[in-house]
Amino acid sequence: IAYEPVWAIGTGKVASPEQAQETHAAIRKMLAEATSQEVADSVRILYGGSVSPENCKDLIDKPDIDGFLVGGASLKPTFTEIITACVPPVPLKKPKFIKIDGIEPAARGVNIYAKVVKAPAKVEGSEDLYEIVVGDGTGLVTMSVRDDRYKACEVGKVMRVQNAHVSMIKGFIRLTVDKWAALKPSDEEVASVNEKKDISATEYELTNN
């Protein structure tokens, strides 16, 4: 159902949020009386009449205004701003960081803080692939990094790695930092490194399920 005041059609005049809410609430009440509250709550009631990027945010905040009926404004580039106002923002998820011993074969979206233990070494036969051994208090892992990103990985520095994924190279774990992953120095403290446990030195038996 759409409510559009006659005096607001193409005039540039718009109902105040309070006026529009009052009418929308009355429409919902009428629906509840004619059918049921459940039906009334499920019906989307739209407001129309000189909706613009400037007034849409105040209107959509009202509890009984579920969206907009947009006419001429839909032909303007600013129409996208009206659409955005109707879509609730998606809350950003805080990344979850794990310890190195929690990295498993085929893992994706891996986030860790790790200290560089061994300087980057170029992989034989590759033009731009480097391997870097990093570690934390639970163990070591070898990262695979391409291009110039390896230059930030100096021995002793703690690196923040986000959205990396595991590649299995002949049964051994390599933590791949590709263009979709973040890699940068961090102030996070990694006090000690457990060099006795190297998860990239453990061979896994690969099976096809």
PDB file of C-alpha atoms in Angstrom:
ATOM      1  CA  ILE A   1       0.000   0.000   0.000  1.00  0.00           C
ATOM      2  CA  ALA A   2       1.268   3.467  -0.852  1.00  0.00           C
ATOM      3  CA  TYR A   3       0.169   6.740   0.725  1.00  0.00           C
ATOM      4  CA  GLU A   4       0.767   9.840  -1.357  1.00  0.00           C
ATOM      5  CA  PRO A   5      -0.768  13.210  -0.440  1.00  0.00           C
ATOM      6  CA  VAL A   6      -2.329  14.849  -3.509  1.00  0.00           C
ATOM      7  CA  TRP A   7      -0.705  18.155  -2.647  1.00  0.00           C
ATOM      8  CA  ALA A   8       2.764  16.542  -2.602  1.00  0.00           C
ATOM      9  CA  ILE A   9       2.687  15.057  -6.099  1.00  0.00           C
ATOM     10  CA  GLY A  10       5.286  16.839  -8.208  1.00  0.00           C
ATOM     11  CA  THR A  11       5.073  20.011  -6.127  1.00  0.00           C
ATOM     12  CA  GLY A  12       8.276  19.687  -4.159  1.00  0.00           C
ATOM     13  CA  LYS A  13       6.215  19.759  -0.978  1.00  0.00           C
ATOM     14  CA  VAL A  14       6.547  16.789   1.351  1.00  0.00           C
ATOM     15  CA  ALA A  15       4.657  15.651   4.422  1.00  0.00           C
ATOM     16  CA  SER A  16       6.615  16.005   7.626  1.00  0.00           C
ATOM     17  CA  PRO A  17       7.827  12.719   9.098  1.00  0.00           C
ATOM     18  CA  GLU A  18       5.248  13.126  11.866  1.00  0.00           C
ATOM     19  CA  GLN A  19       2.376  13.720   9.405  1.00  0.00           C
ATOM     20  CA  ALA A  20       3.365  10.748   7.275  1.00  0.00           C
ATOM     21  CA  GLN A  21       3.774   8.503  10.324  1.00  0.00           C
ATOM     22  CA  GLU A  22       0.329   9.474  11.630  1.00  0.00           C
ATOM     23  CA  THR A  23      -1.329   8.496   8.348  1.00  0.00           C
ATOM     24  CA  HIS A  24       0.685   5.296   7.964  1.00  0.00           C
ATOM     25  CA  ALA A  25      -0.187   4.257  11.519  1.00  0.00           C
ATOM     26  CA  ALA A  26      -3.858   4.872  10.758  1.00  0.00           C
ATOM     27  CA  ILE A  27      -3.641   2.705   7.634  1.00  0.00           C
ATOM     28  CA  ARG A  28      -1.974  -0.104   9.585  1.00  0.00           C
ATOM     29  CA  LYS A  29      -4.620   0.143  12.305  1.00  0.00           C
ATOM     30  CA  MET A  30      -7.375  -0.095   9.698  1.00  0.00           C
ATOM     31  CA  LEU A  31      -5.727  -3.200   8.237  1.00  0.00           C
ATOM     32  CA  ALA A  32      -5.486  -4.790  11.676  1.00  0.00           C
ATOM     33  CA  GLU A  33      -9.183  -4.184  12.312  1.00  0.00           C
ATOM     34  CA  ALA A  34     -10.184  -5.513   8.894  1.00  0.00           C
ATOM     35  CA  THR A  35      -7.937  -8.598   9.028  1.00  0.00           C
ATOM     36  CA  SER A  36      -5.501  -9.246  11.892  1.00  0.00           C
ATOM     37  CA  GLN A  37      -2.519  -7.617  13.552  1.00  0.00           C
ATOM     38  CA  GLU A  38      -0.260 -10.234  11.986  1.00  0.00           C
ATOM     39  CA  VAL A  39      -1.436  -9.317   8.493  1.00  0.00           C
ATOM     40  CA  ALA A  40      -1.204  -5.593   9.238  1.00  0.00           C
ATOM     41  CA  ASP A  41       2.377  -5.951  10.484  1.00  0.00           C
ATOM     42  CA  SER A  42       3.394  -7.890   7.350  1.00  0.00           C
ATOM     43  CA  VAL A  43       2.049  -5.307   4.871  1.00  0.00           C
ATOM     44  CA  ARG A  44       4.608  -2.802   3.598  1.00  0.00           C
ATOM     45  CA  ILE A  45       3.206   0.729   3.583  1.00  0.00           C
ATOM     46  CA  LEU A  46       5.115   3.127   1.337  1.00  0.00           C
ATOM     47  CA  TYR A  47       5.223   6.904   1.404  1.00  0.00           C
ATOM     48  CA  GLY A  48       5.166   8.851  -1.870  1.00  0.00           C
ATOM     49  CA  GLY A  49       5.262  12.519  -2.687  1.00  0.00           C
ATOM     50  CA  SER A  50       8.392  14.590  -3.330  1.00  0.00           C
ATOM     51  CA  VAL A  51      10.731  12.081  -1.695  1.00  0.00           C
ATOM     52  CA  SER A  52      14.342  13.246  -1.950  1.00  0.00           C
ATOM     53  CA  PRO A  53      17.800  12.362  -0.578  1.00  0.00           C
ATOM     54  CA  GLU A  54      17.367  15.260   1.849  1.00  0.00           C
ATOM     55  CA  ASN A  55      14.126  14.089   3.491  1.00  0.00           C
ATOM     56  CA  CYS A  56      14.145  10.312   3.036  1.00  0.00           C
ATOM     57  CA  LYS A  57      16.290   9.509   6.078  1.00  0.00           C
ATOM     58  CA  ASP A  58      13.924  11.252   8.514  1.00  0.00           C
ATOM     59  CA  LEU A  59      10.917   9.600   6.896  1.00  0.00           C
ATOM     60  CA  ILE A  60      12.267   6.051   6.854  1.00  0.00           C
ATOM     61  CA  ASP A  61      13.123   6.295  10.564  1.00  0.00           C
ATOM     62  CA  LYS A  62       9.406   6.303  11.402  1.00  0.00           C
ATOM     63  CA  PRO A  63       8.126   2.870  12.521  1.00  0.00           C
ATOM     64  CA  ASP A  64       5.221   2.592  10.075  1.00  0.00           C
ATOM     65  CA  ILE A  65       7.001   3.911   6.966  1.00  0.00           C
ATOM     66  CA  ASP A  66       8.417   0.829   5.240  1.00  0.00           C
ATOM     67  CA  GLY A  67       9.727   2.382   2.035  1.00  0.00           C
ATOM     68  CA  PHE A  68       9.026   4.891  -0.705  1.00  0.00           C
ATOM     69  CA  LEU A  69       6.998   5.276  -3.877  1.00  0.00           C
ATOM     70  CA  VAL A  70       9.336   7.351  -6.042  1.00  0.00           C
ATOM     71  CA  GLY A  71       8.303   8.994  -9.315  1.00  0.00           C
ATOM     72  CA  GLY A  72      10.380  11.592 -11.120  1.00  0.00           C
ATOM     73  CA  ALA A  73      13.207  11.416  -8.607  1.00  0.00           C
ATOM     74  CA  SER A  74      13.911   7.847  -9.764  1.00  0.00           C
ATOM     75  CA  LEU A  75      15.311   9.310 -13.005  1.00  0.00           C
ATOM     76  CA  LYS A  76      17.931  11.362 -11.191  1.00  0.00           C
ATOM     77  CA  PRO A  77      21.437  10.119 -10.209  1.00  0.00           C
ATOM     78  CA  THR A  78      20.632  10.856  -6.552  1.00  0.00           C
ATOM     79  CA  PHE A  79      17.992   8.099  -6.603  1.00  0.00           C
ATOM     80  CA  THR A  80      20.645   5.718  -5.301  1.00  0.00           C
ATOM     81  CA  GLU A  81      20.869   7.806  -2.138  1.00  0.00           C
ATOM     82  CA  ILE A  82      17.181   7.166  -1.491  1.00  0.00           C
ATOM     83  CA  ILE A  83      17.719   3.437  -1.986  1.00  0.00           C
ATOM     84  CA  THR A  84      20.678   3.440   0.392  1.00  0.00           C
ATOM     85  CA  ALA A  85      18.606   5.183   3.063  1.00  0.00           C
ATOM     86  CA  CYS A  86      16.128   2.281   2.998  1.00  0.00           C
ATOM     87  CA  VAL A  87      18.796  -0.376   3.503  1.00  0.00           C
ATOM     88  CA  PRO A  88      20.025  -0.779   7.081  1.00  0.00           C
ATOM     89  CA  PRO A  89      23.824  -0.652   7.334  1.00  0.00           C
ATOM     90  CA  VAL A  90      25.520  -4.015   7.685  1.00  0.00           C
ATOM     91  CA  PRO A  91      27.524  -4.064  10.906  1.00  0.00           C
ATOM     92  CA  LEU A  92      31.188  -4.813  10.362  1.00  0.00           C
ATOM     93  CA  LYS A  93      32.353  -8.039  11.923  1.00  0.00           C
ATOM     94  CA  LYS A  94      35.393  -7.877  14.121  1.00  0.00           C
ATOM     95  CA  PRO A  95      38.025 -10.215  12.662  1.00  0.00           C
ATOM     96  CA  LYS A  96      38.792 -13.269  14.764  1.00  0.00           C
ATOM     97  CA  PHE A  97      42.505 -13.961  15.167  1.00  0.00           C
ATOM     98  CA  ILE A  98      43.773 -17.448  15.893  1.00  0.00           C
ATOM     99  CA  LYS A  99      47.047 -18.993  16.974  1.00  0.00           C
ATOM    100  CA  ILE A 100      49.284 -20.704  14.450  1.00  0.00           C
ATOM    101  CA  ASP A 101      48.640 -24.166  15.865  1.00  0.00           C
ATOM    102  CA  GLY A 102      44.961 -23.627  15.018  1.00  0.00           C
ATOM    103  CA  ILE A 103      45.662 -23.398  11.274  1.00  0.00           C
ATOM    104  CA  GLU A 104      44.333 -26.475   9.484  1.00  0.00           C
ATOM    105  CA  PRO A 105      44.664 -27.824   5.925  1.00  0.00           C
ATOM    106  CA  ALA A 106      42.198 -26.147   3.533  1.00  0.00           C
ATOM    107  CA  ALA A 107      41.595 -23.306   6.014  1.00  0.00           C
ATOM    108  CA  ARG A 108      40.406 -20.015   4.548  1.00  0.00           C
ATOM    109  CA  GLY A 109      40.022 -16.536   6.002  1.00  0.00           C
ATOM    110  CA  VAL A 110      42.956 -17.069   8.354  1.00  0.00           C
ATOM    111  CA  ASN A 111      43.855 -14.141  10.634  1.00  0.00           C
ATOM    112  CA  ILE A 112      47.017 -14.251  12.762  1.00  0.00           C
ATOM    113  CA  TYR A 113      49.604 -12.091  14.471  1.00  0.00           C
ATOM    114  CA  ALA A 114      53.038 -13.600  13.961  1.00  0.00           C
ATOM    115  CA  LYS A 115      56.669 -12.615  14.346  1.00  0.00           C
ATOM    116  CA  VAL A 116      59.039 -12.980  11.403  1.00  0.00           C
ATOM    117  CA  VAL A 117      61.583 -15.657  12.328  1.00  0.00           C
ATOM    118  CA  LYS A 118      63.432 -16.122   9.042  1.00  0.00           C
ATOM    119  CA  ALA A 119      64.054 -13.561   6.315  1.00  0.00           C
ATOM    120  CA  PRO A 120      62.063 -13.894   3.062  1.00  0.00           C
ATOM    121  CA  ALA A 121      63.544 -16.431   0.666  1.00  0.00           C
ATOM    122  CA  LYS A 122      62.760 -16.483  -3.020  1.00  0.00           C
ATOM    123  CA  VAL A 123      61.195 -19.739  -4.194  1.00  0.00           C
ATOM    124  CA  GLU A 124      63.389 -21.441  -6.739  1.00  0.00           C
ATOM    125  CA  GLY A 125      61.992 -21.237 -10.249  1.00  0.00           C
ATOM    126  CA  SER A 126      59.619 -18.390  -9.446  1.00  0.00           C
ATOM    127  CA  GLU A 127      60.000 -14.754 -10.419  1.00  0.00           C
ATOM    128  CA  ASP A 128      57.993 -13.139  -7.619  1.00  0.00           C
ATOM    129  CA  LEU A 129      57.128 -15.776  -4.982  1.00  0.00           C
ATOM    130  CA  TYR A 130      58.772 -15.620  -1.572  1.00  0.00           C
ATOM    131  CA  GLU A 131      58.488 -17.817   1.508  1.00  0.00           C
ATOM    132  CA  ILE A 132      58.688 -16.332   4.992  1.00  0.00           C
ATOM    133  CA  VAL A 133      58.774 -18.267   8.256  1.00  0.00           C
ATOM    134  CA  VAL A 134      56.720 -16.632  10.998  1.00  0.00           C
ATOM    135  CA  GLY A 135      55.738 -17.800  14.440  1.00  0.00           C
ATOM    136  CA  ASP A 136      53.948 -17.204  17.716  1.00  0.00           C
ATOM    137  CA  GLY A 137      53.857 -18.910  21.096  1.00  0.00           C
ATOM    138  CA  THR A 138      52.225 -22.005  19.602  1.00  0.00           C
ATOM    139  CA  GLY A 139      54.437 -22.730  16.608  1.00  0.00           C
ATOM    140  CA  LEU A 140      55.806 -21.774  13.197  1.00  0.00           C
ATOM    141  CA  VAL A 141      54.227 -21.564   9.749  1.00  0.00           C
ATOM    142  CA  THR A 142      55.654 -20.719   6.341  1.00  0.00           C
ATOM    143  CA  MET A 143      53.892 -17.939   4.444  1.00  0.00           C
ATOM    144  CA  SER A 144      53.855 -17.617   0.659  1.00  0.00           C
ATOM    145  CA  VAL A 145      53.931 -13.994  -0.511  1.00  0.00           C
ATOM    146  CA  ARG A 146      54.132 -12.566  -4.031  1.00  0.00           C
ATOM    147  CA  ASP A 147      55.517  -9.333  -5.434  1.00  0.00           C
ATOM    148  CA  ASP A 148      57.103  -6.662  -3.232  1.00  0.00           C
ATOM    149  CA  ARG A 149      54.951  -7.314  -0.195  1.00  0.00           C
ATOM    150  CA  TYR A 150      57.690  -9.484   1.282  1.00  0.00           C
ATOM    151  CA  LYS A 151      59.833  -6.381   1.862  1.00  0.00           C
ATOM    152  CA  ALA A 152      57.810  -5.414   4.942  1.00  0.00           C
ATOM    153  CA  CYS A 153      58.602  -8.767   6.571  1.00  0.00           C
ATOM    154  CA  GLU A 154      61.812  -8.086   8.460  1.00  0.00           C
ATOM    155  CA  VAL A 155      63.152 -10.532  11.049  1.00  0.00           C
ATOM    156  CA  GLY A 156      61.813  -9.654  14.478  1.00  0.00           C
ATOM    157  CA  LYS A 157      58.822  -7.690  13.224  1.00  0.00           C
ATOM    158  CA  VAL A 158      55.295  -8.729  14.163  1.00  0.00           C
ATOM    159  CA  MET A 159      53.012  -8.966  11.143  1.00  0.00           C
ATOM    160  CA  ARG A 160      49.239  -8.717  11.004  1.00  0.00           C
ATOM    161  CA  VAL A 161      47.889 -11.229   8.501  1.00  0.00           C
ATOM    162  CA  GLN A 162      44.226 -11.179   7.523  1.00  0.00           C
ATOM    163  CA  ASN A 163      42.156 -13.280   5.120  1.00  0.00           C
ATOM    164  CA  ALA A 164      44.987 -15.608   4.161  1.00  0.00           C
ATOM    165  CA  HIS A 165      44.304 -19.181   3.090  1.00  0.00           C
ATOM    166  CA  VAL A 166      46.110 -22.487   3.252  1.00  0.00           C
ATOM    167  CA  SER A 167      47.616 -24.062   0.150  1.00  0.00           C
ATOM    168  CA  MET A 168      48.855 -27.634   0.373  1.00  0.00           C
ATOM    169  CA  ILE A 169      52.195 -28.017  -1.396  1.00  0.00           C
ATOM    170  CA  LYS A 170      53.038 -31.725  -1.744  1.00  0.00           C
ATOM    171  CA  GLY A 171      51.206 -32.389   1.511  1.00  0.00           C
ATOM    172  CA  PHE A 172      52.722 -29.480   3.454  1.00  0.00           C
ATOM    173  CA  ILE A 173      50.925 -26.374   4.701  1.00  0.00           C
ATOM    174  CA  ARG A 174      51.752 -23.010   3.196  1.00  0.00           C
ATOM    175  CA  LEU A 175      49.860 -19.947   4.400  1.00  0.00           C
ATOM    176  CA  THR A 176      49.154 -18.047   1.190  1.00  0.00           C
ATOM    177  CA  VAL A 177      48.895 -14.269   1.338  1.00  0.00           C
ATOM    178  CA  ASP A 178      47.390 -13.326  -2.018  1.00  0.00           C
ATOM    179  CA  LYS A 179      46.019 -10.019  -3.302  1.00  0.00           C
ATOM    180  CA  TRP A 180      42.833 -10.502  -1.275  1.00  0.00           C
ATOM    181  CA  ALA A 181      44.747 -10.815   1.992  1.00  0.00           C
ATOM    182  CA  ALA A 182      46.164  -8.070   4.214  1.00  0.00           C
ATOM    183  CA  LEU A 183      49.783  -8.102   5.351  1.00  0.00           C
ATOM    184  CA  LYS A 184      51.287  -5.269   7.357  1.00  0.00           C
ATOM    185  CA  PRO A 185      53.463  -4.625  10.430  1.00  0.00           C
ATOM    186  CA  SER A 186      51.661  -4.504  13.761  1.00  0.00           C
ATOM    187  CA  ASP A 187      52.269  -3.190  17.261  1.00  0.00           C
ATOM    188  CA  GLU A 188      50.763  -6.385  18.675  1.00  0.00           C
ATOM    189  CA  GLU A 189      53.217  -8.120  20.985  1.00  0.00           C
ATOM    190  CA  VAL A 190      54.395 -11.660  20.322  1.00  0.00           C
ATOM    191  CA  ALA A 191      56.665 -12.232  23.295  1.00  0.00           C
ATOM    192  CA  SER A 192      58.033 -15.663  22.452  1.00  0.00           C
ATOM    193  CA  VAL A 193      58.006 -18.043  19.521  1.00  0.00           C
ATOM    194  CA  ASN A 194      57.704 -21.797  19.817  1.00  0.00           C
ATOM    195  CA  GLU A 195      60.210 -22.956  17.221  1.00  0.00           C
ATOM    196  CA  LYS A 196      59.876 -26.601  18.222  1.00  0.00           C
ATOM    197  CA  LYS A 197      56.525 -26.959  16.473  1.00  0.00           C
ATOM    198  CA  ASP A 198      56.524 -26.154  12.752  1.00  0.00           C
ATOM    199  CA  ILE A 199      53.143 -26.887  11.192  1.00  0.00           C
ATOM    200  CA  SER A 200      54.645 -26.387   7.735  1.00  0.00           C
ATOM    201  CA  ALA A 201      57.087 -29.239   8.399  1.00  0.00           C
ATOM    202  CA  THR A 202      54.300 -31.725   9.071  1.00  0.00           C
ATOM    203  CA  GLU A 203      53.285 -33.782   6.060  1.00  0.00           C
ATOM    204  CA  TYR A 204      49.585 -34.399   5.613  1.00  0.00           C
ATOM    205  CA  GLU A 205      48.073 -37.262   3.662  1.00  0.00           C
ATOM    206  CA  LEU A 206      45.776 -35.777   1.048  1.00  0.00           C
ATOM    207  CA  THR A 207      42.563 -37.681   0.344  1.00  0.00           C
ATOM    208  CA  ASN A 208      39.702 -37.168  -2.105  1.00  0.00           C
ATOM    209  CA  ASN A 209      36.264 -37.398  -0.496  1.00  0.00           C
TER     210      ASN A 209
END
